[in-house]
Amino acid sequence: MKTDDLIKVLGADTATAAMPLQRSWRMALVIAVVLAGVAFFAMLGPRADIADAMHHSRFLFKFVLTVGLAASAWAAARALSRPEGGAGLWWIAVVPALLVGAIVLEMSAMPADRWRGLMMGSNSRLCLTFIPLIGIGPLAAFIVALRHGAPARPGLSGAVAGLLAGGVAATFYAAHCVDDSPLFVAVWYGLAIAGLSAAGAVAAKVWVRW
Amino acid sequence: MTGVQGQDEAVMAALLKASLAGDEQAYTDFLRRAAALVRAFVRHRTRAGGVDAEDVVQETLLALHLKRHTWNQDRPVAPWLYAIARYKLIDAFRRRGRRIEVDIGDFADNLAAPEDEAQLSERDLSRVLDSLAPGQRSVVSSISVDGRSIGETAAALGMNETAVRVALHRGLKAIAKRFGQG
């Protein structure tokens, strides 16, 4: 097959312009937030004492973490969806670093015999169930956006898309969850989000080929 | 012609921008230059084993085409272009059960292949066409083999131009998918 014949054919196919990558990501984000919101309000809803909880820094700090994770993964996923992308990946380390700082503060503020109780919380199973359930729809939306792009590292891109879906899902779930200690968040939110990230890596390896 | 530096980068970026705005002439020009650059990039990296360089050039051109919306117009073309070539090169080796490391750090030093280099892949065009659905096959073959334009193809096949464009685009996606299977 002559390369020039191929070029002739490609040259004739300029009318069908694909959606710009930035717009497809923005669409995916809107769809993800809607899907997560619908799933959250249909299945859980916010905790009963949310008005009171708003005055507590531990509760509010959960949102710093979840929104921070979503924001950093958002930047990284969009960069990774371009063939040469990869810049901006280190932003993902910011939230874990914040969480480590919060754990140190928590452990110095709380007596050692309470650490275990704070970490186990009262709702770990709920957390492990609902963060993935709320996040699966968003993950699907982000995988579609990755397919529209051209990531040179599909597995890594999918893992980051999973973190993004996890960040979105955990932001909603945190409004329901009554366990506010960073010890609880690190273990159970961490596990649930890691699960979504692993699912994203596998899904992208299967579906994001170009 | 040297590798993508300075002037060439500016030319490539201008051509690709014009292409994205619908300029077919600029696009063909862009693809010819891209093919020469990719050929040079791929050629000495495929010398060692079982991969036809021109196959990879054609796979890369198809990917450049189908993924041209992933180029960020504020960024240089070369890193984007070589990242796609690298991905397709690694993919070609992977399909043949081999792993390779491809360094694109030195892409600026690549020299475009001379024009008399064979620009023919081992793939047989008729076999590629045979893998397409009949409607797509007649459109792609009319443009590639008979050298017709979209309008001429539409007239020859008794279709409207939109249908020709749709069949062409779907046909190219199908070819890309088939290329990816080996």
mmCIF file of N, CA and C in Angstrom, chain A residues 92-183:
data_model
loop_
_atom_site.group_PDB
_atom_site.id
_atom_site.type_symbol
_atom_site.label_atom_id
_atom_site.label_comp_id
_atom_site.label_asym_id
_atom_site.label_seq_id
_atom_site.Cartn_x
_atom_site.Cartn_y
_atom_site.Cartn_z
ATOM 1 N N ILE A 92 -0.908 15.532 42.019
ATOM 2 C CA ILE A 92 -1.652 14.471 42.695
ATOM 3 C C ILE A 92 -1.073 14.174 44.075
ATOM 4 N N ALA A 93 0.190 14.497 44.261
ATOM 5 C CA ALA A 93 0.828 14.219 45.551
ATOM 6 C C ALA A 93 0.407 15.202 46.634
ATOM 7 N N VAL A 94 -0.221 16.312 46.254
ATOM 8 C CA VAL A 94 -0.552 17.350 47.233
ATOM 9 C C VAL A 94 -1.544 16.845 48.272
ATOM 10 N N VAL A 95 -2.607 16.175 47.814
ATOM 11 C CA VAL A 95 -3.636 15.721 48.748
ATOM 12 C C VAL A 95 -3.110 14.665 49.724
ATOM 13 N N PRO A 96 -2.392 13.644 49.256
ATOM 14 C CA PRO A 96 -1.798 12.713 50.228
ATOM 15 C C PRO A 96 -0.896 13.422 51.244
ATOM 16 N N ALA A 97 -0.150 14.440 50.785
ATOM 17 C CA ALA A 97 0.721 15.166 51.708
ATOM 18 C C ALA A 97 -0.110 15.904 52.763
ATOM 19 N N LEU A 98 -1.198 16.540 52.315
ATOM 20 C CA LEU A 98 -2.102 17.216 53.254
ATOM 21 C C LEU A 98 -2.668 16.228 54.267
ATOM 22 N N LEU A 99 -3.026 15.061 53.757
ATOM 23 C CA LEU A 99 -3.633 14.042 54.609
ATOM 24 C C LEU A 99 -2.637 13.556 55.657
ATOM 25 N N VAL A 100 -1.395 13.387 55.251
ATOM 26 C CA VAL A 100 -0.365 12.971 56.207
ATOM 27 C C VAL A 100 -0.225 14.028 57.309
ATOM 28 N N GLY A 101 -0.228 15.302 56.910
ATOM 29 C CA GLY A 101 -0.146 16.388 57.893
ATOM 30 C C GLY A 101 -1.321 16.327 58.858
ATOM 31 N N ALA A 102 -2.517 16.084 58.319
ATOM 32 C CA ALA A 102 -3.714 16.038 59.164
ATOM 33 C C ALA A 102 -3.665 14.858 60.127
ATOM 34 N N ILE A 103 -3.109 13.747 59.661
ATOM 35 C CA ILE A 103 -2.993 12.560 60.530
ATOM 36 C C ILE A 103 -2.052 12.856 61.691
ATOM 37 N N VAL A 104 -0.952 13.518 61.386
ATOM 38 C CA VAL A 104 0.006 13.870 62.442
ATOM 39 C C VAL A 104 -0.670 14.772 63.481
ATOM 40 N N LEU A 105 -1.416 15.760 63.007
ATOM 41 C CA LEU A 105 -2.132 16.667 63.919
ATOM 42 C C LEU A 105 -3.141 15.900 64.770
ATOM 43 N N GLU A 106 -3.902 15.018 64.096
ATOM 44 C CA GLU A 106 -4.923 14.239 64.792
ATOM 45 C C GLU A 106 -4.300 13.361 65.882
ATOM 46 N N MET A 107 -3.184 12.736 65.539
ATOM 47 C CA MET A 107 -2.562 11.823 66.498
ATOM 48 C C MET A 107 -1.924 12.579 67.648
ATOM 49 N N SER A 108 -1.512 13.820 67.398
ATOM 50 C CA SER A 108 -0.948 14.566 68.515
ATOM 51 C C SER A 108 -2.052 15.186 69.372
ATOM 52 N N ALA A 109 -3.235 15.403 68.774
ATOM 53 C CA ALA A 109 -4.338 15.994 69.536
ATOM 54 C C ALA A 109 -5.116 14.941 70.321
ATOM 55 N N MET A 110 -5.102 13.693 69.849
ATOM 56 C CA MET A 110 -5.912 12.642 70.465
ATOM 57 C C MET A 110 -5.034 11.655 71.229
ATOM 58 N N PRO A 111 -5.516 11.173 72.387
ATOM 59 C CA PRO A 111 -4.756 10.159 73.125
ATOM 60 C C PRO A 111 -4.656 8.859 72.312
ATOM 61 N N ALA A 112 -3.571 8.160 72.525
ATOM 62 C CA ALA A 112 -3.272 6.980 71.706
ATOM 63 C C ALA A 112 -4.352 5.915 71.799
ATOM 64 N N ASP A 113 -5.030 5.808 72.904
ATOM 65 C CA ASP A 113 -6.032 4.741 73.017
ATOM 66 C C ASP A 113 -7.294 5.037 72.216
ATOM 67 N N ARG A 114 -7.418 6.231 71.677
ATOM 68 C CA ARG A 114 -8.592 6.525 70.835
ATOM 69 C C ARG A 114 -8.307 6.372 69.341
ATOM 70 N N TRP A 115 -7.035 6.227 68.988
ATOM 71 C CA TRP A 115 -6.666 6.205 67.560
ATOM 72 C C TRP A 115 -7.392 5.100 66.807
ATOM 73 N N ARG A 116 -7.384 3.920 67.429
ATOM 74 C CA ARG A 116 -7.979 2.779 66.738
ATOM 75 C C ARG A 116 -9.474 2.998 66.476
ATOM 76 N N GLY A 117 -10.161 3.493 67.509
ATOM 77 C CA GLY A 117 -11.591 3.758 67.371
ATOM 78 C C GLY A 117 -11.874 4.805 66.292
ATOM 79 N N LEU A 118 -11.062 5.856 66.270
ATOM 80 C CA LEU A 118 -11.241 6.906 65.264
ATOM 81 C C LEU A 118 -11.006 6.356 63.852
ATOM 82 N N MET A 119 -10.034 5.476 63.757
ATOM 83 C CA MET A 119 -9.709 4.931 62.445
ATOM 84 C C MET A 119 -10.811 3.983 61.955
ATOM 85 N N MET A 120 -11.317 3.148 62.861
ATOM 86 C CA MET A 120 -12.335 2.177 62.445
ATOM 87 C C MET A 120 -13.684 2.857 62.218
ATOM 88 N N GLY A 121 -13.959 3.940 62.963
ATOM 89 C CA GLY A 121 -15.192 4.687 62.775
ATOM 90 C C GLY A 121 -16.415 3.829 63.003
ATOM 91 N N SER A 122 -17.546 4.259 62.443
ATOM 92 C CA SER A 122 -18.774 3.496 62.643
ATOM 93 C C SER A 122 -19.386 3.088 61.309
ATOM 94 N N ASN A 123 -18.799 3.544 60.224
ATOM 95 C CA ASN A 123 -19.470 3.384 58.931
ATOM 96 C C ASN A 123 -18.554 2.894 57.821
ATOM 97 N N SER A 124 -17.523 2.122 58.190
ATOM 98 C CA SER A 124 -16.522 1.810 57.167
ATOM 99 C C SER A 124 -17.114 1.013 56.005
ATOM 100 N N ARG A 125 -18.038 0.111 56.312
ATOM 101 C CA ARG A 125 -18.603 -0.709 55.241
ATOM 102 C C ARG A 125 -19.430 0.148 54.267
ATOM 103 N N LEU A 126 -20.160 1.095 54.857
ATOM 104 C CA LEU A 126 -20.952 2.020 54.044
ATOM 105 C C LEU A 126 -20.025 2.785 53.083
ATOM 106 N N CYS A 127 -18.924 3.239 53.648
ATOM 107 C CA CYS A 127 -17.947 4.007 52.875
ATOM 108 C C CYS A 127 -17.401 3.176 51.717
ATOM 109 N N LEU A 128 -17.038 1.926 52.014
ATOM 110 C CA LEU A 128 -16.472 1.052 50.974
ATOM 111 C C LEU A 128 -17.503 0.667 49.922
ATOM 112 N N THR A 129 -18.777 0.738 50.294
ATOM 113 C CA THR A 129 -19.833 0.391 49.338
ATOM 114 C C THR A 129 -20.205 1.580 48.468
ATOM 115 N N PHE A 130 -20.422 2.731 49.139
ATOM 116 C CA PHE A 130 -21.052 3.822 48.403
ATOM 117 C C PHE A 130 -20.096 4.709 47.616
ATOM 118 N N ILE A 131 -18.856 4.844 48.059
ATOM 119 C CA ILE A 131 -17.934 5.634 47.225
ATOM 120 C C ILE A 131 -17.769 4.967 45.849
ATOM 121 N N PRO A 132 -17.526 3.652 45.792
ATOM 122 C CA PRO A 132 -17.470 3.023 44.460
ATOM 123 C C PRO A 132 -18.794 3.096 43.700
ATOM 124 N N LEU A 133 -19.912 2.926 44.414
ATOM 125 C CA LEU A 133 -21.210 2.966 43.721
ATOM 126 C C LEU A 133 -21.493 4.343 43.130
ATOM 127 N N ILE A 134 -21.178 5.385 43.900
ATOM 128 C CA ILE A 134 -21.395 6.745 43.390
ATOM 129 C C ILE A 134 -20.382 7.057 42.290
ATOM 130 N N GLY A 135 -19.195 6.458 42.397
ATOM 131 C CA GLY A 135 -18.106 6.820 41.481
ATOM 132 C C GLY A 135 -18.099 6.066 40.159
ATOM 133 N N ILE A 136 -18.859 4.997 40.053
ATOM 134 C CA ILE A 136 -18.745 4.166 38.847
ATOM 135 C C ILE A 136 -19.272 4.893 37.599
ATOM 136 N N GLY A 137 -20.362 5.650 37.769
ATOM 137 C CA GLY A 137 -20.896 6.429 36.645
ATOM 138 C C GLY A 137 -19.906 7.491 36.178
ATOM 139 N N PRO A 138 -19.392 8.309 37.122
ATOM 140 C CA PRO A 138 -18.354 9.269 36.737
ATOM 141 C C PRO A 138 -17.151 8.606 36.064
ATOM 142 N N LEU A 139 -16.731 7.454 36.583
ATOM 143 C CA LEU A 139 -15.583 6.780 35.979
ATOM 144 C C LEU A 139 -15.868 6.446 34.512
ATOM 145 N N ALA A 140 -17.081 5.953 34.256
ATOM 146 C CA ALA A 140 -17.440 5.627 32.865
ATOM 147 C C ALA A 140 -17.352 6.882 31.992
ATOM 148 N N ALA A 141 -17.841 8.011 32.504
ATOM 149 C CA ALA A 141 -17.791 9.260 31.725
ATOM 150 C C ALA A 141 -16.341 9.661 31.429
ATOM 151 N N PHE A 142 -15.465 9.492 32.416
ATOM 152 C CA PHE A 142 -14.067 9.889 32.206
ATOM 153 C C PHE A 142 -13.339 8.922 31.270
ATOM 154 N N ILE A 143 -13.710 7.653 31.309
ATOM 155 C CA ILE A 143 -13.093 6.695 30.380
ATOM 156 C C ILE A 143 -13.486 7.047 28.937
ATOM 157 N N VAL A 144 -14.737 7.466 28.765
ATOM 158 C CA VAL A 144 -15.166 7.899 27.432
ATOM 159 C C VAL A 144 -14.339 9.102 26.974
ATOM 160 N N ALA A 145 -14.090 10.037 27.878
ATOM 161 C CA ALA A 145 -13.269 11.205 27.532
ATOM 162 C C ALA A 145 -11.849 10.772 27.171
ATOM 163 N N LEU A 146 -11.314 9.795 27.897
ATOM 164 C CA LEU A 146 -9.970 9.295 27.578
ATOM 165 C C LEU A 146 -9.936 8.641 26.202
ATOM 166 N N ARG A 147 -10.999 7.909 25.883
ATOM 167 C CA ARG A 147 -11.092 7.280 24.555
ATOM 168 C C ARG A 147 -11.084 8.328 23.453
ATOM 169 N N HIS A 148 -11.698 9.459 23.742
ATOM 170 C CA HIS A 148 -11.727 10.537 22.756
ATOM 171 C C HIS A 148 -10.328 11.148 22.590
ATOM 172 N N GLY A 149 -9.546 11.093 23.652
ATOM 173 C CA GLY A 149 -8.180 11.588 23.579
ATOM 174 C C GLY A 149 -7.257 10.537 22.991
ATOM 175 N N ALA A 150 -5.961 10.686 23.261
ATOM 176 C CA ALA A 150 -4.980 9.747 22.737
ATOM 177 C C ALA A 150 -3.872 9.568 23.776
ATOM 178 N N PRO A 151 -4.204 8.942 24.901
ATOM 179 C CA PRO A 151 -3.191 8.807 25.953
ATOM 180 C C PRO A 151 -2.109 7.796 25.569
ATOM 181 N N ALA A 152 -0.850 8.198 25.725
ATOM 182 C CA ALA A 152 0.252 7.294 25.408
ATOM 183 C C ALA A 152 0.372 6.206 26.475
ATOM 184 N N ARG A 153 -0.139 6.489 27.680
ATOM 185 C CA ARG A 153 -0.094 5.485 28.746
ATOM 186 C C ARG A 153 -1.509 5.222 29.251
ATOM 187 N N PRO A 154 -2.245 4.353 28.572
ATOM 188 C CA PRO A 154 -3.654 4.135 28.916
ATOM 189 C C PRO A 154 -3.858 3.688 30.375
ATOM 190 N N GLY A 155 -3.022 2.781 30.852
ATOM 191 C CA GLY A 155 -3.196 2.275 32.215
ATOM 192 C C GLY A 155 -3.092 3.386 33.242
ATOM 193 N N LEU A 156 -2.015 4.168 33.134
ATOM 194 C CA LEU A 156 -1.818 5.284 34.069
ATOM 195 C C LEU A 156 -2.946 6.307 33.939
ATOM 196 N N SER A 157 -3.336 6.622 32.717
ATOM 197 C CA SER A 157 -4.417 7.586 32.502
ATOM 198 C C SER A 157 -5.711 7.094 33.148
ATOM 199 N N GLY A 158 -5.985 5.789 32.999
ATOM 200 C CA GLY A 158 -7.183 5.218 33.585
ATOM 201 C C GLY A 158 -7.142 5.268 35.110
ATOM 202 N N ALA A 159 -5.962 5.009 35.675
ATOM 203 C CA ALA A 159 -5.821 5.080 37.130
ATOM 204 C C ALA A 159 -6.110 6.497 37.621
ATOM 205 N N VAL A 160 -5.610 7.488 36.899
ATOM 206 C CA VAL A 160 -5.856 8.884 37.286
ATOM 207 C C VAL A 160 -7.332 9.244 37.091
ATOM 208 N N ALA A 161 -7.942 8.724 36.024
ATOM 209 C CA ALA A 161 -9.376 8.935 35.824
ATOM 210 C C ALA A 161 -10.162 8.337 36.995
ATOM 211 N N GLY A 162 -9.677 7.205 37.511
ATOM 212 C CA GLY A 162 -10.301 6.583 38.679
ATOM 213 C C GLY A 162 -10.167 7.452 39.919
ATOM 214 N N LEU A 163 -9.010 8.095 40.090
ATOM 215 C CA LEU A 163 -8.827 9.026 41.210
ATOM 216 C C LEU A 163 -9.789 10.202 41.072
ATOM 217 N N LEU A 164 -9.943 10.679 39.865
ATOM 218 C CA LEU A 164 -10.860 11.787 39.611
ATOM 219 C C LEU A 164 -12.300 11.385 39.950
ATOM 220 N N ALA A 165 -12.709 10.207 39.478
ATOM 221 C CA ALA A 165 -14.048 9.707 39.796
ATOM 222 C C ALA A 165 -14.189 9.525 41.313
ATOM 223 N N GLY A 166 -13.112 9.026 41.941
ATOM 224 C CA GLY A 166 -13.122 8.843 43.390
ATOM 225 C C GLY A 166 -13.244 10.161 44.122
ATOM 226 N N GLY A 167 -12.556 11.183 43.639
ATOM 227 C CA GLY A 167 -12.634 12.506 44.256
ATOM 228 C C GLY A 167 -14.040 13.078 44.171
ATOM 229 N N VAL A 168 -14.662 12.928 43.006
ATOM 230 C CA VAL A 168 -16.031 13.416 42.825
ATOM 231 C C VAL A 168 -16.988 12.640 43.741
ATOM 232 N N ALA A 169 -16.876 11.310 43.729
ATOM 233 C CA ALA A 169 -17.779 10.471 44.529
ATOM 234 C C ALA A 169 -17.589 10.741 46.015
ATOM 235 N N ALA A 170 -16.338 10.856 46.456
ATOM 236 C CA ALA A 170 -16.063 11.045 47.880
ATOM 237 C C ALA A 170 -16.540 12.413 48.357
ATOM 238 N N THR A 171 -16.535 13.407 47.458
ATOM 239 C CA THR A 171 -17.026 14.728 47.837
ATOM 240 C C THR A 171 -18.502 14.642 48.215
ATOM 241 N N PHE A 172 -19.272 13.889 47.434
ATOM 242 C CA PHE A 172 -20.680 13.695 47.795
ATOM 243 C C PHE A 172 -20.805 12.830 49.048
ATOM 244 N N TYR A 173 -20.095 11.714 49.039
ATOM 245 C CA TYR A 173 -20.239 10.779 50.152
ATOM 246 C C TYR A 173 -19.870 11.436 51.480
ATOM 247 N N ALA A 174 -18.865 12.316 51.469
ATOM 248 C CA ALA A 174 -18.402 12.956 52.706
ATOM 249 C C ALA A 174 -19.516 13.728 53.395
ATOM 250 N N ALA A 175 -20.513 14.179 52.616
ATOM 251 C CA ALA A 175 -21.620 14.928 53.210
ATOM 252 C C ALA A 175 -22.573 13.998 53.963
ATOM 253 N N HIS A 176 -22.499 12.725 53.670
ATOM 254 C CA HIS A 176 -23.339 11.746 54.366
ATOM 255 C C HIS A 176 -22.612 11.134 55.558
ATOM 256 N N CYS A 177 -21.327 10.952 55.395
ATOM 257 C CA CYS A 177 -20.506 10.191 56.335
ATOM 258 C C CYS A 177 -20.352 10.930 57.666
ATOM 259 N N VAL A 178 -20.523 10.207 58.774
ATOM 260 C CA VAL A 178 -20.413 10.838 60.098
ATOM 261 C C VAL A 178 -19.023 10.636 60.706
ATOM 262 N N ASP A 179 -18.178 9.920 60.008
ATOM 263 C CA ASP A 179 -16.809 9.734 60.503
ATOM 264 C C ASP A 179 -15.918 10.806 59.896
ATOM 265 N N ASP A 180 -15.445 11.720 60.734
ATOM 266 C CA ASP A 180 -14.716 12.869 60.200
ATOM 267 C C ASP A 180 -13.217 12.846 60.480
ATOM 268 N N SER A 181 -12.765 11.847 61.245
ATOM 269 C CA SER A 181 -11.339 11.840 61.576
ATOM 270 C C SER A 181 -10.493 11.566 60.341
ATOM 271 N N PRO A 182 -9.378 12.292 60.190
ATOM 272 C CA PRO A 182 -8.478 12.008 59.068
ATOM 273 C C PRO A 182 -7.971 10.566 59.087
ATOM 274 N N LEU A 183 -7.945 9.944 60.277
ATOM 275 C CA LEU A 183 -7.524 8.542 60.351
ATOM 276 C C LEU A 183 -8.518 7.658 59.594
#
